[in-house]
Amino acid sequence: FTGSAFGSAAIWQYESLKSRVQTYFEEARADWMDKMRPQKRGDFRKQVNSWWNNLTEGQRTVTGIIAANVFVFCLWRLPSMRRIMFTYFTSNPSSRALCSPMLLSTFSHFSLFHMAANMYVLWSFSSSIVSLLGCEQFIAVYLSAGVISTFVSYVAKMATGRFEPSLGA
C-alpha cells in the first residue's frame, strides 16, 4: 500500500506541476480577457474564497483531511450506519473485511475530543510538513502511517490474543 501511495503521489505531483505550468501560460495569454468579463457576485462566496486563498498549501491540504474525518465522525452518529461503520471503519484482525478497514479506520474517531485533538495537532504542523514534502507526498505519508499503524495494531492483537475492534490511526 505504501509503495502504491508514494508512487501515486509522485505521479500526482508531476501532473500537478505540469498543470500549474500550463495554467500559468494560459493565464498570461488570457489576462486581457479578465477585464472584459463581468465579475461574479455574492458576498458569502467572496468571503469563502478570501478565507481559502489566505490559507497555506498545507492548511488547504489538511482542510480536506479534516473534512473527511468530520464526515466519518458524523456517520458514526447515524444509527442506520452503525453496522457498516463497525465493519469497514474499525480494524479487527478477526473481521471478514481486513484490508479496507486498515485505511478507512484512519479517518474514524468515536469521541469528539479525540477527533478535535488529532485534527488540531494535524493543523498545527501541516504548513511546515507540506512545504517540506508537498501536499501529494504529505497525503501519502498520512495514509501510509494510518495503514502501517493499523497493521501494527493487528500484529499486537494477534500476539496478545485480544481481538476487539479498534479505530483511529
PDB file of C-alpha atoms in Angstrom:
ATOM      1  CA  PHE A   1       0.000   0.000   0.000  1.00  0.00           C
ATOM      2  CA  THR A   2       2.748   2.418   0.981  1.00  0.00           C
ATOM      3  CA  GLY A   3       4.625   1.888  -2.298  1.00  0.00           C
ATOM      4  CA  SER A   4       1.427   2.493  -4.250  1.00  0.00           C
ATOM      5  CA  ALA A   5       0.630   5.587  -2.182  1.00  0.00           C
ATOM      6  CA  PHE A   6       4.027   7.166  -2.806  1.00  0.00           C
ATOM      7  CA  GLY A   7       4.067   6.101  -6.466  1.00  0.00           C
ATOM      8  CA  SER A   8       0.647   7.653  -6.968  1.00  0.00           C
ATOM      9  CA  ALA A   9       1.774  10.773  -5.105  1.00  0.00           C
ATOM     10  CA  ALA A  10       4.786  11.123  -7.413  1.00  0.00           C
ATOM     11  CA  ILE A  11       2.565  10.870 -10.495  1.00  0.00           C
ATOM     12  CA  TRP A  12       0.066  13.288  -8.943  1.00  0.00           C
ATOM     13  CA  GLN A  13       2.881  15.716  -8.100  1.00  0.00           C
ATOM     14  CA  TYR A  14       4.201  15.573 -11.681  1.00  0.00           C
ATOM     15  CA  GLU A  15       0.744  16.121 -13.162  1.00  0.00           C
ATOM     16  CA  SER A  16       0.068  18.957 -10.721  1.00  0.00           C
ATOM     17  CA  LEU A  17       3.292  20.721 -11.654  1.00  0.00           C
ATOM     18  CA  LYS A  18       2.575  20.215 -15.341  1.00  0.00           C
ATOM     19  CA  SER A  19      -0.918  21.655 -14.872  1.00  0.00           C
ATOM     20  CA  ARG A  20       0.437  24.680 -12.980  1.00  0.00           C
ATOM     21  CA  VAL A  21       2.880  25.457 -15.785  1.00  0.00           C
ATOM     22  CA  GLN A  22       0.147  25.147 -18.416  1.00  0.00           C
ATOM     23  CA  THR A  23      -2.205  27.316 -16.335  1.00  0.00           C
ATOM     24  CA  TYR A  24       0.480  29.969 -15.950  1.00  0.00           C
ATOM     25  CA  PHE A  25       0.912  30.279 -19.709  1.00  0.00           C
ATOM     26  CA  GLU A  26      -2.843  30.199 -20.344  1.00  0.00           C
ATOM     27  CA  GLU A  27      -3.409  32.943 -17.757  1.00  0.00           C
ATOM     28  CA  ALA A  28      -0.691  35.066 -19.300  1.00  0.00           C
ATOM     29  CA  ARG A  29      -2.470  34.847 -22.665  1.00  0.00           C
ATOM     30  CA  ALA A  30      -5.960  35.368 -21.267  1.00  0.00           C
ATOM     31  CA  ASP A  31      -5.120  38.181 -18.843  1.00  0.00           C
ATOM     32  CA  TRP A  32      -6.724  40.785 -21.040  1.00  0.00           C
ATOM     33  CA  MET A  33      -9.991  38.777 -21.057  1.00  0.00           C
ATOM     34  CA  ASP A  34     -10.473  39.328 -17.302  1.00  0.00           C
ATOM     35  CA  LYS A  35     -11.098  42.997 -17.878  1.00  0.00           C
ATOM     36  CA  MET A  36     -13.922  42.211 -20.315  1.00  0.00           C
ATOM     37  CA  ARG A  37     -15.689  39.504 -18.208  1.00  0.00           C
ATOM     38  CA  PRO A  38     -18.391  40.510 -15.748  1.00  0.00           C
ATOM     39  CA  GLN A  39     -17.376  39.976 -12.119  1.00  0.00           C
ATOM     40  CA  LYS A  40     -19.140  37.248 -10.115  1.00  0.00           C
ATOM     41  CA  ARG A  41     -21.433  38.381  -7.334  1.00  0.00           C
ATOM     42  CA  GLY A  42     -22.075  37.092  -3.856  1.00  0.00           C
ATOM     43  CA  ASP A  43     -20.563  38.239  -0.579  1.00  0.00           C
ATOM     44  CA  PHE A  44     -20.540  34.791   1.020  1.00  0.00           C
ATOM     45  CA  ARG A  45     -18.705  33.321  -1.921  1.00  0.00           C
ATOM     46  CA  LYS A  46     -16.149  36.144  -1.809  1.00  0.00           C
ATOM     47  CA  GLN A  47     -15.621  35.588   1.908  1.00  0.00           C
ATOM     48  CA  VAL A  48     -15.098  31.855   1.435  1.00  0.00           C
ATOM     49  CA  ASN A  49     -12.721  32.477  -1.480  1.00  0.00           C
ATOM     50  CA  SER A  50     -10.825  35.076   0.539  1.00  0.00           C
ATOM     51  CA  TRP A  51     -10.521  32.690   3.505  1.00  0.00           C
ATOM     52  CA  TRP A  52      -9.449  29.804   1.253  1.00  0.00           C
ATOM     53  CA  ASN A  53      -6.863  31.905  -0.613  1.00  0.00           C
ATOM     54  CA  ASN A  54      -5.342  33.113   2.678  1.00  0.00           C
ATOM     55  CA  LEU A  55      -4.645  29.528   3.788  1.00  0.00           C
ATOM     56  CA  THR A  56      -1.244  27.989   3.186  1.00  0.00           C
ATOM     57  CA  GLU A  57      -0.991  24.956   0.898  1.00  0.00           C
ATOM     58  CA  GLY A  58      -0.595  22.781   3.982  1.00  0.00           C
ATOM     59  CA  GLN A  59      -3.700  24.171   5.612  1.00  0.00           C
ATOM     60  CA  ARG A  60      -5.693  23.637   2.415  1.00  0.00           C
ATOM     61  CA  THR A  61      -4.488  20.043   2.254  1.00  0.00           C
ATOM     62  CA  VAL A  62      -5.343  19.371   5.888  1.00  0.00           C
ATOM     63  CA  THR A  63      -8.759  21.010   5.462  1.00  0.00           C
ATOM     64  CA  GLY A  64      -9.683  18.135   3.136  1.00  0.00           C
ATOM     65  CA  ILE A  65      -8.425  15.557   5.635  1.00  0.00           C
ATOM     66  CA  ILE A  66     -10.323  17.266   8.449  1.00  0.00           C
ATOM     67  CA  ALA A  67     -13.484  17.337   6.321  1.00  0.00           C
ATOM     68  CA  ALA A  68     -13.152  13.582   5.689  1.00  0.00           C
ATOM     69  CA  ASN A  69     -12.668  12.922   9.413  1.00  0.00           C
ATOM     70  CA  VAL A  70     -15.675  15.086  10.350  1.00  0.00           C
ATOM     71  CA  PHE A  71     -17.809  13.333   7.715  1.00  0.00           C
ATOM     72  CA  VAL A  72     -16.861   9.892   9.089  1.00  0.00           C
ATOM     73  CA  PHE A  73     -17.459  11.154  12.652  1.00  0.00           C
ATOM     74  CA  CYS A  74     -20.973  12.232  11.625  1.00  0.00           C
ATOM     75  CA  LEU A  75     -21.620   8.836  10.023  1.00  0.00           C
ATOM     76  CA  TRP A  76     -20.892   7.212  13.398  1.00  0.00           C
ATOM     77  CA  ARG A  77     -23.794   9.228  14.830  1.00  0.00           C
ATOM     78  CA  LEU A  78     -26.347   7.740  12.406  1.00  0.00           C
ATOM     79  CA  PRO A  79     -27.889   4.564  13.856  1.00  0.00           C
ATOM     80  CA  SER A  80     -28.602   3.196  10.375  1.00  0.00           C
ATOM     81  CA  MET A  81     -24.868   3.365   9.530  1.00  0.00           C
ATOM     82  CA  ARG A  82     -23.557   1.582  12.641  1.00  0.00           C
ATOM     83  CA  ARG A  83     -23.249  -1.851  11.044  1.00  0.00           C
ATOM     84  CA  ILE A  84     -21.297  -0.507   8.047  1.00  0.00           C
ATOM     85  CA  MET A  85     -19.156   1.642  10.313  1.00  0.00           C
ATOM     86  CA  PHE A  86     -18.212  -1.282  12.562  1.00  0.00           C
ATOM     87  CA  THR A  87     -17.467  -3.469   9.543  1.00  0.00           C
ATOM     88  CA  TYR A  88     -15.369  -1.059   7.488  1.00  0.00           C
ATOM     89  CA  PHE A  89     -14.261   1.757   9.805  1.00  0.00           C
ATOM     90  CA  THR A  90     -12.913  -0.296  12.719  1.00  0.00           C
ATOM     91  CA  SER A  91      -9.922  -2.583  12.489  1.00  0.00           C
ATOM     92  CA  ASN A  92     -10.077  -6.100  13.842  1.00  0.00           C
ATOM     93  CA  PRO A  93      -7.845  -8.993  12.726  1.00  0.00           C
ATOM     94  CA  SER A  94     -10.721 -11.445  13.156  1.00  0.00           C
ATOM     95  CA  SER A  95     -13.058  -9.465  10.878  1.00  0.00           C
ATOM     96  CA  ARG A  96     -14.049 -10.722   7.432  1.00  0.00           C
ATOM     97  CA  ALA A  97     -13.003  -7.352   5.970  1.00  0.00           C
ATOM     98  CA  LEU A  98      -9.286  -6.895   6.710  1.00  0.00           C
ATOM     99  CA  CYS A  99      -7.784  -4.595   4.086  1.00  0.00           C
ATOM    100  CA  SER A 100     -10.220  -1.713   3.633  1.00  0.00           C
ATOM    101  CA  PRO A 101     -10.584  -1.107   7.401  1.00  0.00           C
ATOM    102  CA  MET A 102      -6.812  -0.662   7.584  1.00  0.00           C
ATOM    103  CA  LEU A 103      -7.239   2.523   5.546  1.00  0.00           C
ATOM    104  CA  LEU A 104     -10.762   3.596   6.498  1.00  0.00           C
ATOM    105  CA  SER A 105     -10.221   3.328  10.255  1.00  0.00           C
ATOM    106  CA  THR A 106      -7.593   6.062   9.865  1.00  0.00           C
ATOM    107  CA  PHE A 107     -10.449   8.547   9.409  1.00  0.00           C
ATOM    108  CA  SER A 108     -12.559   7.110  12.203  1.00  0.00           C
ATOM    109  CA  HIS A 109     -12.971   8.754  15.618  1.00  0.00           C
ATOM    110  CA  PHE A 110     -15.700   7.867  18.068  1.00  0.00           C
ATOM    111  CA  SER A 111     -15.032  10.662  20.562  1.00  0.00           C
ATOM    112  CA  LEU A 112     -15.353  14.347  19.647  1.00  0.00           C
ATOM    113  CA  PHE A 113     -12.432  15.214  21.958  1.00  0.00           C
ATOM    114  CA  HIS A 114     -10.220  12.554  20.310  1.00  0.00           C
ATOM    115  CA  MET A 115     -11.010  13.849  16.845  1.00  0.00           C
ATOM    116  CA  ALA A 116     -10.617  17.513  17.814  1.00  0.00           C
ATOM    117  CA  ALA A 117      -7.239  16.889  19.456  1.00  0.00           C
ATOM    118  CA  ASN A 118      -5.954  14.908  16.470  1.00  0.00           C
ATOM    119  CA  MET A 119      -7.160  17.484  13.957  1.00  0.00           C
ATOM    120  CA  TYR A 120      -5.674  20.353  15.996  1.00  0.00           C
ATOM    121  CA  VAL A 121      -2.271  18.658  16.037  1.00  0.00           C
ATOM    122  CA  LEU A 122      -2.537  17.881  12.326  1.00  0.00           C
ATOM    123  CA  TRP A 123      -3.477  21.517  11.590  1.00  0.00           C
ATOM    124  CA  SER A 124      -0.648  22.887  13.726  1.00  0.00           C
ATOM    125  CA  PHE A 125       2.204  21.228  11.844  1.00  0.00           C
ATOM    126  CA  SER A 126       0.597  20.957   8.412  1.00  0.00           C
ATOM    127  CA  SER A 127       2.144  24.071   6.874  1.00  0.00           C
ATOM    128  CA  SER A 128       5.719  23.157   7.696  1.00  0.00           C
ATOM    129  CA  ILE A 129       5.404  19.497   6.668  1.00  0.00           C
ATOM    130  CA  VAL A 130       3.571  20.236   3.414  1.00  0.00           C
ATOM    131  CA  SER A 131       6.102  22.918   2.492  1.00  0.00           C
ATOM    132  CA  LEU A 132       8.811  20.307   3.055  1.00  0.00           C
ATOM    133  CA  LEU A 133       7.163  17.332   1.303  1.00  0.00           C
ATOM    134  CA  GLY A 134       4.487  18.827  -0.939  1.00  0.00           C
ATOM    135  CA  CYS A 135       0.782  18.094  -0.495  1.00  0.00           C
ATOM    136  CA  GLU A 136       0.860  14.916  -2.576  1.00  0.00           C
ATOM    137  CA  GLN A 137       3.688  13.330  -0.575  1.00  0.00           C
ATOM    138  CA  PHE A 138       2.117  14.511   2.700  1.00  0.00           C
ATOM    139  CA  ILE A 139      -1.128  12.722   1.863  1.00  0.00           C
ATOM    140  CA  ALA A 140       0.887   9.600   1.011  1.00  0.00           C
ATOM    141  CA  VAL A 141       2.630   9.832   4.402  1.00  0.00           C
ATOM    142  CA  TYR A 142      -0.693  10.365   6.191  1.00  0.00           C
ATOM    143  CA  LEU A 143      -2.389   7.391   4.533  1.00  0.00           C
ATOM    144  CA  SER A 144       0.676   5.150   4.854  1.00  0.00           C
ATOM    145  CA  ALA A 145       1.051   5.996   8.546  1.00  0.00           C
ATOM    146  CA  GLY A 146      -2.588   5.065   9.084  1.00  0.00           C
ATOM    147  CA  VAL A 147      -2.265   1.728   7.312  1.00  0.00           C
ATOM    148  CA  ILE A 148       1.051   0.869   8.987  1.00  0.00           C
ATOM    149  CA  SER A 149      -0.260   1.744  12.455  1.00  0.00           C
ATOM    150  CA  THR A 150      -3.323  -0.433  11.858  1.00  0.00           C
ATOM    151  CA  PHE A 151      -1.050  -3.271  10.729  1.00  0.00           C
ATOM    152  CA  VAL A 152       0.990  -2.911  13.934  1.00  0.00           C
ATOM    153  CA  SER A 153      -2.293  -2.968  15.860  1.00  0.00           C
ATOM    154  CA  TYR A 154      -3.224  -6.231  14.069  1.00  0.00           C
ATOM    155  CA  VAL A 155       0.124  -7.771  14.995  1.00  0.00           C
ATOM    156  CA  ALA A 156      -0.224  -6.671  18.627  1.00  0.00           C
ATOM    157  CA  LYS A 157      -3.755  -8.065  18.821  1.00  0.00           C
ATOM    158  CA  MET A 158      -2.651 -11.373  17.334  1.00  0.00           C
ATOM    159  CA  ALA A 159       0.278 -11.592  19.776  1.00  0.00           C
ATOM    160  CA  THR A 160      -1.865 -10.851  22.812  1.00  0.00           C
ATOM    161  CA  GLY A 161      -4.939 -12.784  21.672  1.00  0.00           C
ATOM    162  CA  ARG A 162      -7.183  -9.739  22.104  1.00  0.00           C
ATOM    163  CA  PHE A 163      -9.433  -9.317  19.085  1.00  0.00           C
ATOM    164  CA  GLU A 164     -11.511  -6.271  19.991  1.00  0.00           C
ATOM    165  CA  PRO A 165     -12.220  -3.782  17.227  1.00  0.00           C
ATOM    166  CA  SER A 166     -10.326  -0.510  17.315  1.00  0.00           C
ATOM    167  CA  LEU A 167     -10.441   2.687  15.333  1.00  0.00           C
ATOM    168  CA  GLY A 168      -8.179   5.605  14.562  1.00  0.00           C
ATOM    169  CA  ALA A 169      -4.707   5.518  13.141  1.00  0.00           C
TER     170      ALA A 169
END
